[in-house]
Every structure is written in structure tokens, then in C-alpha cells.
mmCIF file of C-alpha atoms and ligand atoms in Angstrom:
data_model
loop_
_atom_site.group_PDB
_atom_site.id
_atom_site.type_symbol
_atom_site.label_atom_id
_atom_site.label_comp_id
_atom_site.label_asym_id
_atom_site.label_seq_id
_atom_site.Cartn_x
_atom_site.Cartn_y
_atom_site.Cartn_z
ATOM 1 C CA UNK A 1 26.245 66.136 29.371
ATOM 2 C CA UNK A 2 23.785 64.305 27.150
ATOM 3 C CA UNK A 3 21.336 65.854 24.691
ATOM 4 C CA UNK A 4 17.839 64.420 24.546
ATOM 5 C CA UNK A 5 15.985 65.348 21.344
ATOM 6 C CA UNK A 6 12.264 66.080 21.574
ATOM 7 C CA UNK A 7 9.846 64.303 19.258
ATOM 8 C CA UNK A 8 6.299 65.419 19.971
ATOM 9 C CA UNK A 9 3.896 63.307 17.900
ATOM 10 C CA UNK A 10 1.076 65.666 18.838
ATOM 11 C CA UNK A 11 -1.018 68.137 16.848
ATOM 12 C CA UNK A 12 -0.828 70.802 19.564
ATOM 13 C CA UNK A 13 2.662 71.098 21.046
ATOM 14 C CA UNK A 14 3.634 74.673 21.666
ATOM 15 C CA UNK A 15 7.145 74.730 20.312
ATOM 16 C CA UNK A 16 6.830 72.761 17.114
ATOM 17 C CA UNK A 17 3.226 73.467 16.197
ATOM 18 C CA UNK A 18 2.239 69.871 15.479
ATOM 19 C CA UNK A 19 4.717 69.525 12.627
ATOM 20 C CA UNK A 20 5.633 65.956 13.560
ATOM 21 C CA UNK A 21 2.161 64.585 14.144
ATOM 22 C CA UNK A 22 1.766 61.976 11.417
ATOM 23 C CA UNK A 23 3.685 58.695 11.478
ATOM 24 C CA UNK A 24 5.951 59.507 8.492
ATOM 25 C CA UNK A 25 6.667 63.030 9.725
ATOM 26 C CA UNK A 26 7.428 61.776 13.241
ATOM 27 C CA UNK A 27 9.795 59.054 12.016
ATOM 28 C CA UNK A 28 11.536 61.472 9.672
ATOM 29 C CA UNK A 29 12.021 64.017 12.438
ATOM 30 C CA UNK A 30 13.273 61.357 14.860
ATOM 31 C CA UNK A 31 15.870 60.216 12.317
ATOM 32 C CA UNK A 32 16.886 63.846 11.771
ATOM 33 C CA UNK A 33 17.432 64.328 15.528
ATOM 34 C CA UNK A 34 19.557 61.175 15.583
ATOM 35 C CA UNK A 35 21.602 62.367 12.592
ATOM 36 C CA UNK A 36 22.183 65.660 14.429
ATOM 37 C CA UNK A 37 23.712 63.735 17.326
ATOM 38 C CA UNK A 38 20.887 63.276 19.844
ATOM 39 C CA UNK A 39 21.909 60.842 22.575
ATOM 40 C CA UNK A 40 18.288 59.947 23.404
ATOM 41 C CA UNK A 41 15.007 60.568 21.553
ATOM 42 C CA UNK A 42 12.049 61.475 23.770
ATOM 43 C CA UNK A 43 8.792 60.485 22.070
ATOM 44 C CA UNK A 44 5.528 61.910 23.389
ATOM 45 C CA UNK A 45 1.926 61.633 22.242
ATOM 46 C CA UNK A 46 0.187 63.921 24.706
ATOM 47 C CA UNK A 47 0.835 67.648 24.845
ATOM 48 C CA UNK A 48 1.584 69.069 28.285
ATOM 49 C CA UNK A 49 1.599 72.733 27.304
ATOM 50 C CA UNK A 50 -0.322 74.966 29.754
ATOM 51 C CA UNK A 51 -4.054 74.609 29.188
ATOM 52 C CA UNK A 52 -3.831 71.435 27.070
ATOM 53 C CA UNK A 53 -6.681 68.899 27.165
ATOM 54 C CA UNK A 54 -5.809 65.267 27.876
ATOM 55 C CA UNK A 55 -6.004 62.661 25.111
ATOM 56 C CA UNK A 56 -7.259 59.095 25.567
ATOM 57 C CA UNK A 57 -4.804 56.283 26.245
ATOM 58 C CA UNK A 58 -5.763 54.686 22.918
ATOM 59 C CA UNK A 59 -5.021 57.881 20.987
ATOM 60 C CA UNK A 60 -1.756 58.432 22.861
ATOM 61 C CA UNK A 61 -0.585 54.899 21.984
ATOM 62 C CA UNK A 62 -1.736 55.267 18.383
ATOM 63 C CA UNK A 63 0.508 58.330 18.072
ATOM 64 C CA UNK A 64 3.681 56.890 19.599
ATOM 65 C CA UNK A 65 3.949 53.091 19.490
ATOM 66 C CA UNK A 66 4.664 52.594 15.773
ATOM 67 C CA UNK A 67 7.036 55.542 15.794
ATOM 68 C CA UNK A 68 8.991 54.005 18.688
ATOM 69 C CA UNK A 69 9.129 50.571 16.988
ATOM 70 C CA UNK A 70 10.519 52.162 13.853
ATOM 71 C CA UNK A 71 13.034 54.449 15.577
ATOM 72 C CA UNK A 72 14.537 51.695 17.732
ATOM 73 C CA UNK A 73 16.097 50.341 14.510
ATOM 74 C CA UNK A 74 18.290 53.464 14.427
ATOM 75 C CA UNK A 75 20.092 52.269 17.568
ATOM 76 C CA UNK A 76 19.648 55.232 19.918
ATOM 77 C CA UNK A 77 17.835 54.941 23.249
ATOM 78 C CA UNK A 78 14.206 56.042 23.101
ATOM 79 C CA UNK A 79 12.347 57.480 26.059
ATOM 80 C CA UNK A 80 8.579 57.535 26.260
ATOM 81 C CA UNK A 81 7.144 60.822 27.522
ATOM 82 C CA UNK A 82 3.933 59.713 29.206
ATOM 83 C CA UNK A 83 2.034 59.996 32.469
ATOM 84 C CA UNK A 84 0.225 56.685 31.844
ATOM 85 C CA UNK A 85 1.471 53.308 33.063
ATOM 86 C CA UNK A 86 -0.289 51.501 30.201
ATOM 87 C CA UNK A 87 1.386 53.677 27.553
ATOM 88 C CA UNK A 88 4.745 53.338 29.315
ATOM 89 C CA UNK A 89 4.430 49.555 29.274
ATOM 90 C CA UNK A 90 3.385 49.429 25.604
ATOM 91 C CA UNK A 91 6.264 51.735 24.698
ATOM 92 C CA UNK A 92 8.827 49.600 26.516
ATOM 93 C CA UNK A 93 7.486 46.505 24.742
ATOM 94 C CA UNK A 94 7.863 48.429 21.449
ATOM 95 C CA UNK A 95 11.512 49.204 22.264
ATOM 96 C CA UNK A 96 11.639 52.285 24.490
ATOM 97 C CA UNK A 97 14.263 51.975 27.213
ATOM 98 C CA UNK A 98 13.502 54.990 29.446
ATOM 99 C CA UNK A 99 10.195 56.210 30.932
ATOM 100 C CA UNK A 100 9.823 59.996 31.189
ATOM 101 C CA UNK A 101 6.894 60.858 33.445
ATOM 102 C CA UNK A 102 6.241 64.589 33.835
ATOM 103 C CA UNK A 103 3.996 63.817 36.812
ATOM 104 C CA UNK A 104 6.642 61.879 38.778
ATOM 105 C CA UNK A 105 4.106 59.120 39.382
ATOM 106 C CA UNK A 106 1.297 61.394 40.566
ATOM 107 C CA UNK A 107 -0.974 61.194 37.504
ATOM 108 C CA UNK A 108 -1.379 57.414 37.400
ATOM 109 C CA UNK A 109 -1.416 55.316 40.568
ATOM 110 C CA UNK A 110 -0.073 52.327 38.610
ATOM 111 C CA UNK A 111 2.997 54.095 37.229
ATOM 112 C CA UNK A 112 5.624 53.479 39.928
ATOM 113 C CA UNK A 113 4.748 49.775 40.303
ATOM 114 C CA UNK A 114 4.922 49.428 36.526
ATOM 115 C CA UNK A 115 8.336 51.097 36.389
ATOM 116 C CA UNK A 116 9.586 48.829 39.184
ATOM 117 C CA UNK A 117 8.377 45.807 37.260
ATOM 118 C CA UNK A 118 9.814 46.939 33.918
ATOM 119 C CA UNK A 119 13.201 47.761 35.537
ATOM 120 C CA UNK A 120 14.015 50.650 33.196
ATOM 121 C CA UNK A 121 15.390 54.136 33.967
ATOM 122 C CA UNK A 122 12.627 56.475 35.132
ATOM 123 C CA UNK A 123 12.608 60.259 34.896
ATOM 124 C CA UNK A 124 10.555 61.714 37.744
ATOM 125 C CA UNK A 125 9.686 65.353 37.073
ATOM 126 C CA UNK A 126 8.376 67.899 39.574
ATOM 127 C CA UNK A 127 4.663 68.411 38.884
ATOM 128 C CA UNK A 128 1.717 69.830 40.763
ATOM 129 C CA UNK A 129 -1.198 69.131 38.462
ATOM 130 C CA UNK A 130 -2.459 68.670 34.932
ATOM 131 C CA UNK A 131 -1.938 71.285 32.210
ATOM 132 C CA UNK A 132 -5.428 72.730 32.579
ATOM 133 C CA UNK A 133 -4.822 73.745 36.182
ATOM 134 C CA UNK A 134 -1.062 74.105 36.490
ATOM 135 C CA UNK A 135 -0.858 77.874 36.049
ATOM 136 C CA UNK A 136 -2.942 78.288 39.224
ATOM 137 C CA UNK A 137 -0.581 76.020 41.136
ATOM 138 C CA UNK A 138 2.521 78.195 40.691
ATOM 139 C CA UNK A 139 2.458 79.437 44.272
ATOM 140 C CA UNK A 140 5.681 79.230 46.297
ATOM 141 C CA UNK A 141 7.326 81.013 49.185
ATOM 142 C CA UNK A 142 10.697 79.433 48.395
ATOM 143 C CA UNK A 143 10.498 77.712 45.043
ATOM 144 C CA UNK A 144 13.825 75.875 45.198
ATOM 145 C CA UNK A 145 13.182 74.486 48.699
ATOM 146 C CA UNK A 146 9.639 73.437 47.834
ATOM 147 C CA UNK A 147 10.486 71.830 44.510
ATOM 148 C CA UNK A 148 13.326 69.891 46.163
ATOM 149 C CA UNK A 149 11.022 68.798 49.003
ATOM 150 C CA UNK A 150 8.238 67.708 46.641
ATOM 151 C CA UNK A 151 10.665 65.944 44.317
ATOM 152 C CA UNK A 152 12.205 64.179 47.308
ATOM 153 C CA UNK A 153 8.759 62.778 48.145
ATOM 154 C CA UNK A 154 8.512 61.401 44.609
ATOM 155 C CA UNK A 155 11.970 59.838 44.965
ATOM 156 C CA UNK A 156 10.852 58.151 48.206
ATOM 157 C CA UNK A 157 7.622 56.951 46.584
ATOM 158 C CA UNK A 158 9.527 55.487 43.636
ATOM 159 C CA UNK A 159 12.073 53.753 45.875
ATOM 160 C CA UNK A 160 9.377 52.287 48.098
ATOM 161 C CA UNK A 161 7.511 50.991 45.036
ATOM 162 C CA UNK A 162 10.692 49.070 44.201
ATOM 163 C CA UNK A 163 12.278 51.312 41.565
ATOM 164 C CA UNK A 164 16.016 50.881 41.978
ATOM 165 C CA UNK A 165 18.037 53.922 42.972
ATOM 166 C CA UNK A 166 20.289 53.460 39.951
ATOM 167 C CA UNK A 167 17.267 53.778 37.634
ATOM 168 C CA UNK A 168 16.079 57.124 39.002
ATOM 169 C CA UNK A 169 16.569 60.421 37.181
ATOM 170 C CA UNK A 170 15.081 63.679 38.466
ATOM 171 C CA UNK A 171 13.861 66.823 36.706
ATOM 172 C CA UNK A 172 12.807 70.135 38.329
ATOM 173 C CA UNK A 173 10.009 70.565 35.759
ATOM 174 C CA UNK A 174 10.824 73.935 34.207
ATOM 175 C CA UNK A 175 7.573 75.652 33.177
ATOM 176 C CA UNK A 176 5.298 73.229 35.035
ATOM 177 C CA UNK A 177 3.306 75.132 37.665
ATOM 178 C CA UNK A 178 6.068 77.748 37.676
ATOM 179 C CA UNK A 179 6.239 81.428 36.822
ATOM 180 C CA UNK A 180 9.163 82.796 34.820
ATOM 181 C CA UNK A 181 10.944 83.968 37.983
ATOM 182 C CA UNK A 182 10.518 80.514 39.553
ATOM 183 C CA UNK A 183 12.179 78.888 36.544
ATOM 184 C CA UNK A 184 15.128 81.273 36.746
ATOM 185 C CA UNK A 185 15.594 80.661 40.476
ATOM 186 C CA UNK A 186 15.666 76.902 39.852
ATOM 187 C CA UNK A 187 18.213 77.313 37.068
ATOM 188 C CA UNK A 188 20.376 79.547 39.269
ATOM 189 C CA UNK A 189 20.414 76.856 41.939
ATOM 190 C CA UNK A 190 20.449 73.779 39.734
ATOM 191 C CA UNK A 191 23.535 72.491 41.568
ATOM 192 C CA UNK A 192 21.319 71.890 44.604
ATOM 193 C CA UNK A 193 19.315 69.413 42.522
ATOM 194 C CA UNK A 194 22.525 67.771 41.334
ATOM 195 C CA UNK A 195 23.566 67.477 45.003
ATOM 196 C CA UNK A 196 20.571 65.205 45.680
ATOM 197 C CA UNK A 197 22.669 62.445 44.116
ATOM 198 C CA UNK A 198 20.567 61.526 41.084
ATOM 199 C CA UNK A 199 21.151 62.357 37.430
ATOM 200 C CA UNK A 200 19.313 65.610 36.627
ATOM 201 C CA UNK A 201 17.465 66.355 33.393
ATOM 202 C CA UNK A 202 16.502 69.948 32.505
ATOM 203 C CA UNK A 203 13.849 70.724 29.903
ATOM 204 C CA UNK A 204 13.904 74.458 29.243
ATOM 205 C CA UNK A 205 13.998 74.380 25.441
ATOM 206 C CA UNK A 206 11.981 77.199 23.820
ATOM 207 C CA UNK A 207 9.800 77.631 26.890
ATOM 208 C CA UNK A 208 7.926 80.868 27.509
ATOM 209 C CA UNK A 209 10.126 82.160 30.366
ATOM 210 C CA UNK A 210 12.962 82.580 27.840
ATOM 211 C CA UNK A 211 11.023 85.521 26.351
ATOM 212 C CA UNK A 212 9.724 86.329 22.875
ATOM 213 C CA UNK A 213 6.326 85.420 21.415
ATOM 214 C CA UNK A 214 7.459 82.840 18.919
ATOM 215 C CA UNK A 215 8.967 79.604 20.327
ATOM 216 C CA UNK A 216 11.542 79.337 17.518
ATOM 217 C CA UNK A 217 12.816 82.823 18.427
ATOM 218 C CA UNK A 218 13.799 81.340 21.814
ATOM 219 C CA UNK A 219 16.388 79.041 20.265
ATOM 220 C CA UNK A 220 19.352 81.372 20.886
ATOM 221 C CA UNK A 221 18.401 81.657 24.575
ATOM 222 C CA UNK A 222 17.958 77.880 24.757
ATOM 223 C CA UNK A 223 21.453 77.318 23.399
ATOM 224 C CA UNK A 224 22.939 79.866 25.858
ATOM 225 C CA UNK A 225 21.230 78.050 28.688
ATOM 226 C CA UNK A 226 22.564 74.686 27.497
ATOM 227 C CA UNK A 227 26.054 76.169 27.570
ATOM 228 C CA UNK A 228 25.552 77.408 31.106
ATOM 229 C CA UNK A 229 23.983 74.144 32.299
ATOM 230 C CA UNK A 230 26.850 72.131 30.853
ATOM 231 C CA UNK A 231 29.000 73.537 33.701
ATOM 232 C CA UNK A 232 26.564 72.461 36.420
ATOM 233 C CA UNK A 233 26.966 68.697 36.552
ATOM 234 C CA UNK A 234 23.499 67.896 35.205
ATOM 235 C CA UNK A 235 23.015 64.664 33.256
ATOM 236 C CA UNK A 236 21.136 65.937 30.200
ATOM 237 C CA UNK A 237 19.136 68.697 28.550
ATOM 238 C CA UNK A 238 15.886 67.998 26.684
ATOM 239 C CA UNK A 239 15.822 70.157 23.530
ATOM 240 C CA UNK A 240 14.095 70.687 20.206
ATOM 241 C CA UNK A 241 17.112 71.911 18.227
ATOM 242 C CA UNK A 242 19.621 69.111 18.669
ATOM 243 C CA UNK A 243 22.253 70.348 16.174
ATOM 244 C CA UNK A 244 22.596 73.823 17.723
ATOM 245 C CA UNK A 245 22.650 72.523 21.283
ATOM 246 C CA UNK A 246 25.211 69.839 20.442
ATOM 247 C CA UNK A 247 27.355 72.436 18.659
ATOM 248 C CA UNK A 248 27.604 74.669 21.730
ATOM 249 C CA UNK A 249 28.847 71.706 23.786
ATOM 250 C CA UNK A 250 31.755 71.008 21.483
HETATM 251 N N1 PMM B 1 8.655 69.445 29.180
HETATM 252 C C1 PMM B 1 7.679 69.134 28.306
HETATM 253 C C2 PMM B 1 7.341 67.789 28.053
HETATM 254 N N2 PMM B 1 7.986 66.781 28.658
HETATM 255 N N3 PMM B 1 9.636 66.046 30.160
HETATM 256 C C3 PMM B 1 10.595 66.327 31.046
HETATM 257 N N4 PMM B 1 11.226 65.322 31.683
HETATM 258 N N5 PMM B 1 10.968 67.606 31.340
HETATM 259 C C4 PMM B 1 10.361 68.683 30.761
HETATM 260 O O1 PMM B 1 10.719 69.836 31.085
HETATM 261 C C5 PMM B 1 9.325 68.430 29.814
HETATM 262 C C6 PMM B 1 8.985 67.070 29.537
HETATM 263 C C7 PMM B 1 6.942 70.224 27.629
HETATM 264 O O2 PMM B 1 7.706 70.795 26.600
HETATM 265 P P1 PMM B 1 7.482 70.457 25.026
HETATM 266 O O3 PMM B 1 6.030 70.725 24.734
HETATM 267 O O4 PMM B 1 8.417 71.367 24.333
HETATM 268 O O5 PMM B 1 7.800 69.011 24.791
#
């Protein structure tokens, strides 16, 4: 199982409090994640925490493009965490080799065509709406069935836009339009996502459902979960603390 290290070049991310917002701080943190053994670095310039406001495309690119150019020199694959086709394209030109779209193509009508054209791996996450409204959208009668059904629609949309099957990665979207109990049910049945036949990414690191008020206090629970998920056949976990999560896998 791979470990994707999170690099949020944002002033308002919930789990790292905007520590890696400036260009030098972001590059330094990215290099630290690589030195800790991250297999992929996921660079994002727009916070998706519940309630977050959107940033402009220009500001998003200003935050991430130079960081990506610099980090590609370190030789590890970079993914761009964006819902915008224009940012995804600019990031791939700058050296990113994976597009991580938390909206699974729903936020930007140009995204799936752009991914098909760029021919890079694409992470399609389960999503029901933007951060400002997502807490109201956490309504399910059977969360696992519904998330699988909605994700399957995104898979079909990506394939019909011309994204190749071998470039598709899926993600149940832990914490996105989901209550704590929903997240736990998905984790309990993560093998059903694996059974869909695509690599599965899980991003649970330091999220609220793990308990505790302070995101860094959720690190022990994150590492426990990584250990448990490593038995499930998933492709990768997306985490803040690369060293600790790598250590538990060894
Ligand atoms: N979570 C966040 C951001 N991007 N991308 C994927 N594929 N999966 C996730 O679960 C995910 C993501 C929000 O968490 P952060 O603010 O800690 O980055």
C-alpha cells in the first residue's frame, strides 16, 4: 500500500493550520514528506474543509504551480489536488503526474475531458457538493450502497469522456458530506470499494470523525486506521504524518 503525503499550500486547512502556505514553507514541507518516505506528494491550493470559501483559479495556481515545479526535481510523483480543469492542466504542465479531484468531475464541466486529453491517472472522489453546503448533504439511508452507486456514475462519466480505465483511481471521500457514523461504515466495508476493480485511495488522516478537538491529537487514530486499511487491498492512504504512517506499515 502506498502513502500519499499531504501538502496543503493554503492558509486555512484544518489539520495543519496553514503552516505550509508560503512558497518556501511549502517546498520545505514537501521535501520533508519525501525524506520521510512518501510515495506521492499531493499538492493542493484550495481548502476543502467543511464551510471553506472557494478561492479564485488565479490564486489557486499562484499557490501551487511553483511549488510543483520545484518538487518535481525531487523525483517523486506529484498529484494536484484540484477541482478545476485549468489548474489541473497547469499543474500537469508544471510536472504533476496525477490529478486528484475531490469532486469526481462534478465541480468543473471541463475536468473529465481535460483528464482524457492529458492522459494522466485521475482520482475520482465521492462528493455531493462544495464545502459550504456539504454538511447538509450528509443524508443517506444506506451510505455504502449510495456512495458506491454515486461513485459508479462518476466512473461511467470518466470512461465515456475518454479517460482510460487504467488511469482511474477511486476514493470514497471520507468526511465529505458524511457524518462520523457514515465514515465508519465506509471504512468497515472498504473491501466493497476495492471489489469495484479500481485502485482505492482513502483520506481519513486527522479528520474529525476520529475524535478529539485538536487535529494533531488524531494522529494515533490515523496510524491505527492505516494499519487496519493495509489489510484491505486498498491502493494508498492520503496522510499528513508520513513518517508515522510509513513506520506502521513496516
Ligand atoms: N481530503 C481532503 C482533501 N483532498 N483528496 C482525496 N482524494 N481524498 C480525501 O479524502 C481528501 C482529498 C481534505 O483533507 P485535508 O484538508 O486534510 O487535506
